[in-house]
Tab-separated table of C-alpha atoms in Angstrom:
chain	number	residue	atom	x	y	z
E	177	MET	CA	113.449	291.338	80.577
E	178	THR	CA	111.253	292.700	82.946
E	179	ALA	CA	111.816	294.011	86.147
E	180	THR	CA	108.802	294.655	88.566
E	181	LEU	CA	110.367	294.745	92.083
E	182	PRO	CA	111.886	298.668	91.715
E	183	ALA	CA	108.646	299.864	90.128
E	184	ALA	CA	106.719	299.130	93.193
E	185	ASP	CA	109.267	300.255	95.082
E	186	ILE	CA	108.793	303.846	92.826
E	187	SER	CA	105.027	303.699	93.145
E	188	ALA	CA	104.594	303.254	96.624
E	189	ALA	CA	105.063	306.937	96.674
E	190	ARG	CA	102.198	307.183	94.877
E	191	PRO	CA	100.168	304.049	93.570
E	192	GLY	CA	100.233	303.822	89.295
E	193	ALA	CA	102.099	306.651	88.725
E	194	ALA	CA	105.167	304.474	87.923
E	195	THR	CA	105.957	301.577	85.952
E	196	LEU	CA	109.278	299.741	84.969
E	197	LYS	CA	108.812	297.743	81.534
E	198	GLY	CA	112.065	296.333	79.807
E	199	HIS	CA	114.168	298.382	82.334
E	200	TRP	CA	112.153	301.516	81.354
E	201	ILE	CA	110.963	303.692	84.247
E	202	ASP	CA	108.189	305.861	83.214
E	203	ASP	CA	108.454	308.416	86.155
E	204	TRP	CA	111.302	309.463	87.850
E	205	ARG	CA	110.190	312.240	90.585
E	206	PRO	CA	113.773	312.424	93.044
E	207	GLU	CA	112.797	315.772	94.212
E	208	ASP	CA	109.789	314.869	95.520
E	209	ARG	CA	110.889	313.411	99.448
E	210	GLU	CA	107.950	311.046	99.791
E	211	PHE	CA	108.544	309.176	96.226
E	212	TRP	CA	112.702	308.940	97.219
E	213	GLU	CA	112.247	307.176	100.705
E	214	ALA	CA	109.141	305.334	99.097
E	215	GLY	CA	111.527	303.116	96.839
E	216	GLY	CA	113.452	306.308	94.583
E	217	LYS	CA	116.623	306.390	96.746
E	218	LYS	CA	117.055	302.037	96.443
E	219	VAL	CA	116.648	302.412	92.278
E	220	ALA	CA	118.826	305.707	92.242
E	221	LYS	CA	121.471	303.878	94.589
E	222	ARG	CA	121.737	300.282	92.416
E	223	ASN	CA	122.041	302.926	89.321
E	224	LEU	CA	124.656	304.366	90.937
E	225	ILE	CA	126.364	301.095	91.692
E	226	PHE	CA	126.571	299.124	88.751
E	227	SER	CA	127.167	303.131	87.130
E	228	ILE	CA	130.717	303.357	89.079
E	229	PHE	CA	131.989	300.288	88.808
E	230	SER	CA	131.239	300.114	84.938
E	231	GLU	CA	133.119	304.053	84.935
E	232	HIS	CA	135.846	302.898	86.734
E	233	ILE	CA	136.675	299.845	84.387
E	234	GLY	CA	136.135	302.710	81.435
E	235	PHE	CA	138.525	304.573	83.016
E	236	SER	CA	141.553	302.068	83.363
E	237	VAL	CA	141.551	301.344	79.916
E	238	TRP	CA	141.529	304.640	78.947
E	239	SER	CA	144.734	304.958	81.476
E	240	LEU	CA	146.657	301.915	80.390
E	241	TRP	CA	149.134	303.961	79.020
E	242	SER	CA	149.997	306.088	81.549
E	243	VAL	CA	151.222	302.176	82.054
E	244	MET	CA	152.153	300.828	79.141
E	245	VAL	CA	154.998	303.730	78.429
E	246	LEU	CA	156.332	302.007	81.631
E	247	PHE	CA	157.233	298.891	79.631
E	248	LEU	CA	158.557	300.765	76.291
E	249	GLY	CA	162.202	300.077	77.454
E	250	PRO	CA	165.223	300.557	75.739
E	251	GLN	CA	164.498	297.350	72.901
E	252	TYR	CA	161.560	299.231	71.402
E	253	GLY	CA	163.749	302.515	70.461
E	254	PHE	CA	161.026	305.173	71.213
E	255	ASP	CA	162.301	308.735	72.957
E	256	PRO	CA	160.911	310.601	75.762
E	257	ALA	CA	158.808	312.546	73.131
E	258	GLN	CA	156.998	309.867	71.967
E	259	LYS	CA	155.712	308.089	74.871
E	260	PHE	CA	153.797	311.484	76.347
E	261	LEU	CA	152.417	311.406	72.731
E	262	LEU	CA	151.141	307.901	73.113
E	263	THR	CA	149.372	309.432	76.430
E	264	ALA	CA	148.155	312.911	74.588
E	265	VAL	CA	146.451	310.732	72.209
E	266	PRO	CA	143.968	308.589	74.479
E	267	THR	CA	143.304	311.718	76.045
E	268	LEU	CA	142.035	313.708	73.216
E	269	VAL	CA	140.094	310.557	72.048
E	270	GLY	CA	138.312	309.661	74.977
E	271	ALA	CA	137.847	313.803	75.141
E	272	ALA	CA	136.535	314.040	71.667
E	273	LEU	CA	134.103	311.282	72.721
E	274	ARG	CA	132.530	312.768	75.936
E	275	ILE	CA	129.875	314.978	74.043
E	276	PRO	CA	128.520	312.216	71.929
E	277	TYR	CA	128.397	310.087	74.581
E	278	THR	CA	126.107	312.035	76.514
E	279	PHE	CA	123.861	312.607	73.556
E	280	ALA	CA	123.802	308.560	73.959
E	281	VAL	CA	121.918	308.423	77.553
E	282	ALA	CA	119.065	310.651	76.257
E	283	LYS	CA	118.903	309.005	72.751
E	284	PHE	CA	119.134	304.757	74.546
E	285	GLY	CA	118.555	305.649	77.687
E	286	GLY	CA	121.361	305.541	80.407
E	287	ARG	CA	121.250	301.535	80.782
E	288	ASN	CA	121.652	300.621	77.596
E	289	TRP	CA	123.772	302.871	76.731
E	290	THR	CA	126.347	301.119	79.950
E	291	ILE	CA	125.732	297.536	78.216
E	292	VAL	CA	127.596	299.554	74.754
E	293	SER	CA	130.025	301.666	76.012
E	294	ALA	CA	130.991	299.417	78.782
E	295	SER	CA	131.197	296.118	75.692
E	296	LEU	CA	133.325	298.629	73.087
E	297	LEU	CA	136.150	298.459	75.857
E	298	LEU	CA	136.943	294.827	74.675
E	299	ILE	CA	138.139	296.030	71.453
E	300	PRO	CA	141.360	298.273	72.892
E	301	SER	CA	141.863	295.116	75.400
E	302	VAL	CA	142.266	292.592	74.007
E	303	LEU	CA	143.738	294.215	70.914
E	304	MET	CA	146.399	295.512	73.274
E	305	SER	CA	146.671	292.196	75.252
E	306	PHE	CA	149.114	290.453	72.485
E	307	MET	CA	150.001	293.515	70.164
E	308	ILE	CA	152.569	295.110	72.616
E	309	GLN	CA	155.569	293.814	71.757
E	310	PRO	CA	159.094	294.823	70.917
E	311	GLY	CA	159.539	295.391	67.214
E	312	VAL	CA	155.901	296.705	66.823
E	313	GLU	CA	155.485	299.897	64.705
E	314	TYR	CA	154.922	303.408	66.821
E	315	ASN	CA	151.883	303.921	64.351
E	316	THR	CA	150.464	300.573	65.775
E	317	LEU	CA	151.239	301.704	68.816
E	318	LEU	CA	149.211	305.268	67.949
E	319	VAL	CA	146.217	303.012	66.879
E	320	LEU	CA	146.272	301.229	69.784
E	321	ALA	CA	146.583	304.404	72.118
E	322	ALA	CA	143.611	305.838	69.965
E	323	LEU	CA	141.471	302.950	70.384
E	324	ALA	CA	141.754	303.224	74.144
E	325	GLY	CA	139.995	306.146	74.670
E	326	VAL	CA	137.043	304.774	73.912
E	327	GLY	CA	137.198	304.390	78.198
E	328	GLY	CA	136.884	308.130	78.189
E	329	GLY	CA	133.681	308.664	77.193
E	330	ASN	CA	132.278	306.753	79.728
E	331	PHE	CA	132.036	309.135	82.290
E	332	ALA	CA	130.252	311.964	80.126
E	333	SER	CA	127.809	309.444	79.701
E	334	SER	CA	127.539	307.648	83.187
E	335	MET	CA	127.524	311.455	84.624
E	336	ALA	CA	124.608	312.830	82.701
E	337	ASN	CA	122.863	309.286	83.705
E	338	ILE	CA	123.064	309.724	87.478
E	339	ASN	CA	122.732	313.314	87.577
E	340	ALA	CA	118.865	312.652	86.549
E	341	PHE	CA	118.702	309.963	89.233
E	342	TYR	CA	118.746	312.359	91.839
E	343	PRO	CA	117.851	315.451	93.515
E	344	ASP	CA	119.748	318.601	93.525
E	345	ARG	CA	120.467	318.545	97.697
E	346	LEU	CA	122.555	315.414	96.748
E	347	LYS	CA	123.604	315.534	93.510
E	348	GLY	CA	127.512	317.435	94.264
E	349	TRP	CA	127.330	313.970	96.506
E	350	ALA	CA	126.487	311.644	93.649
E	351	LEU	CA	127.957	313.251	90.948
E	352	GLY	CA	131.395	313.257	93.039
E	353	ILE	CA	131.196	309.795	94.261
E	354	ASN	CA	130.283	308.640	90.898
E	355	ALA	CA	133.281	310.585	89.437
E	356	GLY	CA	135.709	309.374	92.211
E	357	GLY	CA	134.697	305.585	91.840
E	358	GLY	CA	135.125	306.033	88.020
E	359	ASN	CA	139.117	308.584	88.431
E	360	ILE	CA	140.078	305.983	90.919
E	361	GLY	CA	140.235	303.631	87.384
E	362	VAL	CA	143.494	305.933	87.222
E	363	PRO	CA	145.531	304.483	90.396
E	364	ALA	CA	143.518	300.906	89.649
E	365	VAL	CA	145.324	300.262	86.455
E	366	GLN	CA	148.772	301.557	87.992
E	367	LEU	CA	148.767	299.368	90.728
E	368	VAL	CA	147.826	296.248	88.388
E	369	GLY	CA	150.793	297.869	86.245
E	370	LEU	CA	152.942	297.814	88.931
E	371	PHE	CA	151.792	293.868	89.726
E	372	VAL	CA	152.604	293.079	86.867
E	373	LEU	CA	156.397	294.525	86.701
E	374	ALA	CA	156.371	292.761	89.555
E	375	VAL	CA	155.582	289.308	89.235
E	376	PHE	CA	155.955	288.925	85.490
E	377	GLY	CA	158.318	291.399	84.788
E	378	ALA	CA	158.661	294.689	81.723
E	379	ASP	CA	158.725	291.942	79.245
E	380	ASN	CA	155.075	290.799	79.558
E	381	PRO	CA	152.973	295.007	79.163
E	382	GLY	CA	149.762	292.678	76.728
E	383	ILE	CA	149.137	291.274	80.923
E	384	VAL	CA	147.580	294.076	82.207
E	385	ALA	CA	145.256	294.809	79.663
E	386	GLY	CA	144.337	290.974	79.456
E	387	ILE	CA	143.562	291.149	82.991
E	388	TYR	CA	140.431	293.680	82.562
E	389	ILE	CA	138.948	291.534	79.235
E	390	PRO	CA	136.811	289.451	82.856
E	391	LEU	CA	135.875	292.591	84.153
E	392	ILE	CA	135.026	294.261	81.394
E	393	VAL	CA	131.676	291.691	80.651
E	394	ILE	CA	131.318	291.769	84.478
E	395	ALA	CA	130.444	295.207	83.763
E	396	ALA	CA	128.322	294.537	81.009
E	397	LEU	CA	126.494	292.157	82.348
E	398	GLY	CA	125.535	293.871	86.219
E	399	SER	CA	124.959	296.820	84.075
E	400	ALA	CA	122.492	294.652	81.818
E	401	LEU	CA	120.567	292.790	84.557
E	402	TYR	CA	120.168	295.857	87.506
E	403	MET	CA	120.234	299.341	85.433
E	404	ASP	CA	117.554	301.114	84.352
E	405	ASN	CA	116.109	303.481	81.769
E	406	LEU	CA	114.569	307.037	83.116
E	407	THR	CA	111.899	307.541	79.999
E	408	GLN	CA	112.393	311.678	80.610
E	409	ALA	CA	115.585	310.985	80.069
E	410	ARG	CA	114.656	309.855	76.496
E	411	ASN	CA	112.264	312.402	75.742
E	412	GLU	CA	114.849	315.837	77.029
E	413	LYS	CA	115.815	316.759	73.924
E	414	GLY	CA	117.662	319.571	72.591
E	415	GLY	CA	120.024	320.019	75.796
E	416	MET	CA	123.138	320.420	73.665
E	417	ARG	CA	121.910	322.909	71.765
E	418	ALA	CA	120.759	325.192	75.109
E	419	ALA	CA	123.443	324.291	76.371
E	420	ALA	CA	125.973	325.657	73.359
E	421	LYS	CA	123.567	328.968	74.647
E	422	GLU	CA	125.350	329.192	77.777
E	423	GLY	CA	128.066	331.267	78.428
E	424	HIS	CA	128.097	329.505	81.877
E	425	THR	CA	128.879	326.272	79.835
E	426	TRP	CA	132.121	327.922	78.276
E	427	ILE	CA	133.132	329.187	81.664
E	428	MET	CA	132.641	326.100	83.437
E	429	SER	CA	134.629	323.980	80.651
E	430	VAL	CA	137.257	326.147	81.403
E	431	LEU	CA	137.094	325.636	85.144
E	432	TYR	CA	137.306	321.680	84.434
E	433	ILE	CA	139.950	321.903	82.313
E	434	GLY	CA	142.079	323.409	85.746
E	435	THR	CA	140.699	320.233	87.504
E	436	PHE	CA	139.694	317.174	85.306
E	437	GLY	CA	142.356	318.128	82.906
E	438	SER	CA	145.004	318.540	85.550
E	439	PHE	CA	144.051	314.963	87.582
E	440	ILE	CA	144.087	313.273	84.058
E	441	GLY	CA	147.126	314.676	82.560
E	442	PHE	CA	149.408	314.061	85.105
E	443	GLY	CA	147.854	310.883	86.041
E	444	PHE	CA	148.603	309.758	82.687
E	445	ALA	CA	152.201	311.903	82.637
E	446	PHE	CA	153.621	311.437	86.181
E	447	GLY	CA	155.535	308.178	85.799
E	448	GLN	CA	156.996	309.698	82.355
E	449	VAL	CA	157.833	312.711	83.757
E	450	LEU	CA	159.656	311.121	87.259
E	451	GLN	CA	161.634	308.653	85.134
E	452	VAL	CA	162.826	311.967	82.978
E	453	GLN	CA	163.515	314.379	85.225
E	454	PHE	CA	164.996	312.376	88.168
E	455	ALA	CA	166.687	309.744	85.657
E	456	GLU	CA	169.008	308.376	88.027
E	457	THR	CA	166.881	307.381	90.478
E	458	PHE	CA	163.846	306.079	88.614
E	459	ASN	CA	165.935	304.445	86.332
E	460	THR	CA	163.770	301.317	85.756
E	461	PRO	CA	159.643	300.736	85.210
E	462	ILE	CA	159.001	299.510	88.693
E	463	LYS	CA	160.776	302.068	90.816
E	464	ALA	CA	158.533	304.363	89.107
E	465	ALA	CA	155.696	302.317	89.524
E	466	TYR	CA	155.737	302.312	93.023
E	467	LEU	CA	154.737	305.763	93.308
E	468	THR	CA	152.723	306.461	89.951
E	469	PHE	CA	150.139	305.621	91.556
E	470	LEU	CA	149.348	307.128	94.672
E	471	GLY	CA	148.649	310.821	93.704
E	472	PRO	CA	145.379	309.397	91.213
E	473	LEU	CA	144.471	306.735	94.100
E	474	LEU	CA	144.235	310.057	96.702
E	475	GLY	CA	142.968	312.407	94.333
E	476	SER	CA	140.061	310.136	93.049
E	477	LEU	CA	139.552	309.110	96.805
E	478	ILE	CA	138.345	312.911	98.216
E	479	ARG	CA	136.900	313.476	95.308
E	480	PRO	CA	133.340	312.873	96.770
E	481	PHE	CA	134.201	315.185	99.635
E	482	GLY	CA	134.877	318.436	97.206
E	483	GLY	CA	131.340	317.802	95.785
E	484	ALA	CA	130.192	317.242	99.691
E	485	LEU	CA	132.157	320.027	100.762
E	486	ALA	CA	130.017	322.634	97.749
E	487	ASP	CA	126.770	321.034	98.782
E	488	LYS	CA	127.839	322.650	102.444
E	489	LEU	CA	129.955	325.976	101.759
E	490	GLY	CA	128.651	326.349	97.662
E	491	GLY	CA	130.379	325.220	94.893
E	492	ALA	CA	132.435	328.396	94.275
E	493	LYS	CA	134.048	329.032	97.417
E	494	VAL	CA	135.393	326.180	97.180
E	495	THR	CA	136.449	326.260	93.733
E	496	PHE	CA	138.328	329.725	94.671
E	497	VAL	CA	140.271	328.490	97.470
E	498	ASN	CA	141.150	325.316	95.887
E	499	PHE	CA	142.808	327.066	92.471
E	500	ILE	CA	145.132	329.498	94.889
E	501	ALA	CA	146.287	326.070	96.323
E	502	MET	CA	146.401	324.391	93.407
E	503	ALA	CA	149.005	327.472	92.042
E	504	VAL	CA	150.780	327.148	95.053
E	505	GLY	CA	151.361	323.143	94.558
E	506	ALA	CA	152.562	324.036	91.113
E	507	SER	CA	154.932	326.717	92.826
E	508	ILE	CA	156.459	324.234	94.840
E	509	VAL	CA	156.985	321.663	92.383
E	510	LEU	CA	158.650	323.808	90.529
E	511	PHE	CA	161.153	324.838	92.777
E	512	ALA	CA	161.974	321.326	93.603
E	513	ALA	CA	162.479	320.859	90.455
E	514	GLN	CA	164.759	323.461	90.125
E	515	GLN	CA	166.518	322.131	93.695
E	516	ARG	CA	166.496	318.551	92.196
E	517	SER	CA	164.371	317.447	95.547
E	518	LEU	CA	162.995	314.706	95.479
E	519	PRO	CA	160.553	314.864	98.654
E	520	LEU	CA	159.978	318.529	97.816
E	521	TYR	CA	158.425	317.285	94.411
E	522	LEU	CA	157.029	314.416	95.758
E	523	LEU	CA	154.393	316.206	97.957
E	524	GLY	CA	154.160	319.364	95.868
E	525	PHE	CA	152.653	317.099	92.711
E	526	ILE	CA	150.897	314.723	95.676
E	527	THR	CA	149.422	317.826	96.973
E	528	LEU	CA	148.369	318.856	93.079
E	529	PHE	CA	146.502	315.868	92.586
E	530	ILE	CA	144.401	315.485	95.701
E	531	LEU	CA	143.250	318.996	95.007
E	532	SER	CA	142.449	318.298	91.740
E	533	GLY	CA	140.686	315.879	92.857
E	534	LEU	CA	138.779	317.871	95.128
E	535	GLY	CA	138.295	320.783	92.585
E	536	ASN	CA	136.306	318.414	90.256
E	537	GLY	CA	133.947	317.649	93.079
E	538	SER	CA	133.323	320.794	93.736
E	539	THR	CA	132.810	322.084	89.710
E	540	TYR	CA	130.642	319.496	88.588
E	541	LYS	CA	128.490	320.496	92.073
E	542	MET	CA	128.357	324.498	91.033
E	543	ILE	CA	126.820	323.325	87.077
E	544	PRO	CA	123.487	321.651	88.488
E	545	ALA	CA	123.390	324.950	90.846
E	546	ILE	CA	123.959	327.535	88.785
E	547	PHE	CA	121.165	326.148	85.954
E	548	LYS	CA	118.384	325.438	88.727
E	549	GLN	CA	118.401	329.096	89.221
E	550	LYS	CA	118.663	330.223	86.427
E	551	TYR	CA	115.823	328.385	85.630
E	552	ALA	CA	113.933	328.905	88.258
E	553	GLY	CA	110.196	327.239	87.979
E	554	ASP	CA	110.844	324.936	84.912
E	555	GLU	CA	113.203	321.892	86.971
E	556	PRO	CA	112.833	319.629	83.334
E	557	ARG	CA	114.407	322.272	81.354
E	558	ALA	CA	117.147	323.219	84.584
E	559	ARG	CA	118.060	319.199	84.383
E	560	ARG	CA	117.843	319.070	81.095
E	561	VAL	CA	120.317	321.882	80.437
E	562	SER	CA	122.574	320.420	83.130
E	563	GLY	CA	122.719	317.513	81.649
E	564	ALA	CA	124.210	318.709	78.889
E	565	VAL	CA	127.157	321.302	80.227
E	566	ILE	CA	128.464	318.725	82.224
E	567	GLY	CA	128.742	316.461	78.663
E	568	ILE	CA	130.067	319.892	77.491
E	569	ALA	CA	132.256	320.879	80.079
E	570	GLY	CA	133.744	316.517	80.856
E	571	ALA	CA	134.760	317.032	77.586
E	572	ILE	CA	136.305	320.255	77.432
E	573	GLY	CA	138.443	319.309	80.850
E	574	ALA	CA	139.682	316.140	79.470
E	575	VAL	CA	142.011	318.033	76.887
E	576	GLY	CA	143.116	319.835	79.821
E	577	GLY	CA	144.647	316.453	79.870
E	578	VAL	CA	146.071	316.806	76.573
E	579	LEU	CA	147.551	319.770	76.933
E	580	VAL	CA	148.944	319.102	79.740
E	581	ASN	CA	151.014	316.059	78.303
E	582	LEU	CA	151.765	318.188	75.241
E	583	ALA	CA	153.157	320.787	77.700
E	584	PHE	CA	155.167	318.538	79.426
E	585	ARG	CA	156.830	317.320	75.661
E	586	GLN	CA	157.373	320.916	74.398
E	587	SER	CA	158.905	321.734	77.552
E	588	PHE	CA	161.083	318.785	77.340
E	589	LEU	CA	162.117	318.813	73.610
E	590	THR	CA	162.625	322.847	73.718
E	591	TYR	CA	164.448	323.105	76.779
E	592	LYS	CA	165.759	319.469	78.391
E	593	ASP	CA	163.772	319.840	81.529
E	594	ALA	CA	159.812	320.427	82.077
E	595	ASP	CA	160.409	323.652	83.626
E	596	ALA	CA	158.170	326.047	81.090
E	597	ALA	CA	155.549	323.194	81.706
E	598	TYR	CA	154.578	323.779	85.427
E	599	MET	CA	154.498	328.217	84.689
E	600	ALA	CA	152.439	327.606	82.305
E	601	PHE	CA	150.195	325.513	84.888
E	602	ILE	CA	150.703	328.112	87.492
E	603	GLY	CA	149.811	331.157	84.787
E	604	PHE	CA	146.258	328.752	84.151
E	605	TYR	CA	145.061	328.395	87.971
E	606	ALA	CA	145.985	332.121	88.362
E	607	LEU	CA	143.483	332.395	85.615
E	608	CYS	CA	140.980	330.238	86.925
E	609	VAL	CA	141.087	332.054	89.971
E	610	LEU	CA	140.117	335.684	88.300
E	611	VAL	CA	137.461	333.493	86.330
E	612	THR	CA	135.447	332.064	89.256
E	613	TRP	CA	135.549	335.469	91.143
E	614	VAL	CA	134.299	337.485	88.336
E	615	VAL	CA	131.834	335.360	87.333
E	616	TYR	CA	130.550	334.023	90.291
E	617	LEU	CA	131.524	335.167	94.026
E	618	ARG	CA	132.321	339.414	93.444
E	619	PRO	CA	129.449	340.880	95.278
E	620	ALA	CA	127.733	341.923	91.422
E	621	ALA	CA	127.638	338.063	90.112
E	622	ARG	CA	126.243	336.789	93.533
E	623	THR	CA	123.190	338.898	93.138
E	624	LYS	CA	122.617	337.208	89.928
E	625	ILE	CA	123.478	333.606	90.582
E	626	ALA	CA	125.190	332.522	94.091
E	627	VAL	CA	126.855	329.311	93.492
């Protein structure tokens, strides 16, 4: 299929400079304002819209087990530790897939890989729609949970693709809204779970997965019809190798564990934690489901504002203050858990979700800003390395979600409560505050790179 209108829009900025054949754009210059206003902006926006939708469905499939564990009542015979493992497994698989998914954008093209990655979501969704029922083996559920991890890879490829479409001055906003739209997949699937619990009851978990099957088909078709590949992204080889040698890659990955890792980890674990920590109040799945979506929803909606705030004030400043606030929020949760105060507990946890969303936006804004300064005058290299770093940081950050679930699991196994997990979170946020200050905010650091 050949689309001619977008090519006409783009090449209006410089006739004959751009061609589009089979959805491949040969010339893409977002930093050229004339090029951008003459049609580039329209093309970037169209790709962003369909990228968000596909990533959103990917996040929902990835997050299915945050809902499915609420359906696993006494008739299934699984204890809380086993359920926490079921939410940790897809998080780990999704994290592992993020690096190869980032490679895939350069190898196959952003549009082409979006079609493939969306289509892969059908595998776990179809299997989960009929295999989860009383009597199922625990190992079978672990396999299904692992298959759901394919949805976690979509984020990395989507972010790397959109990073190439937008100019530096708009990357914070574009990456923030792309990620935020994807992140909303977490509360969305929890709302779907609440709907199924309320209408069909706790005996029908397969309906939750089944609802996503037609949406996955729409995402794949929409990507095929309306998205584009960038030739320059395909030609930018060696980004991962260069990124792996950069110290900033690993520093930003640690910070991203604290922001995105917290968001996805809490999103997967919140419903279970409520049912275990306040069992007398949340003694049925639907009671927990009424609340589990709220924190992830607010954290997702505010993520673009984190990117926009970083565009205005600087990513490092926003990230620094945000981690201080997250340490305070985790302290409130710890205090509330010890005092058995459910209102204060919910307030603290929802605050953590909101702050993790803000931090997601600000940390991602930092990445292209860091390498734009480091490789000043070499825009292709800066873009290539920053795109690769986004993939690496996204993968390592998602591992934070695994650690959150394992921290809860071990805390409940050892101490019968989650206090040890909350103290670990406070300590890690304090470490992130220190790292952000030392590397990016102290005067000596800002003379080298100011972000």
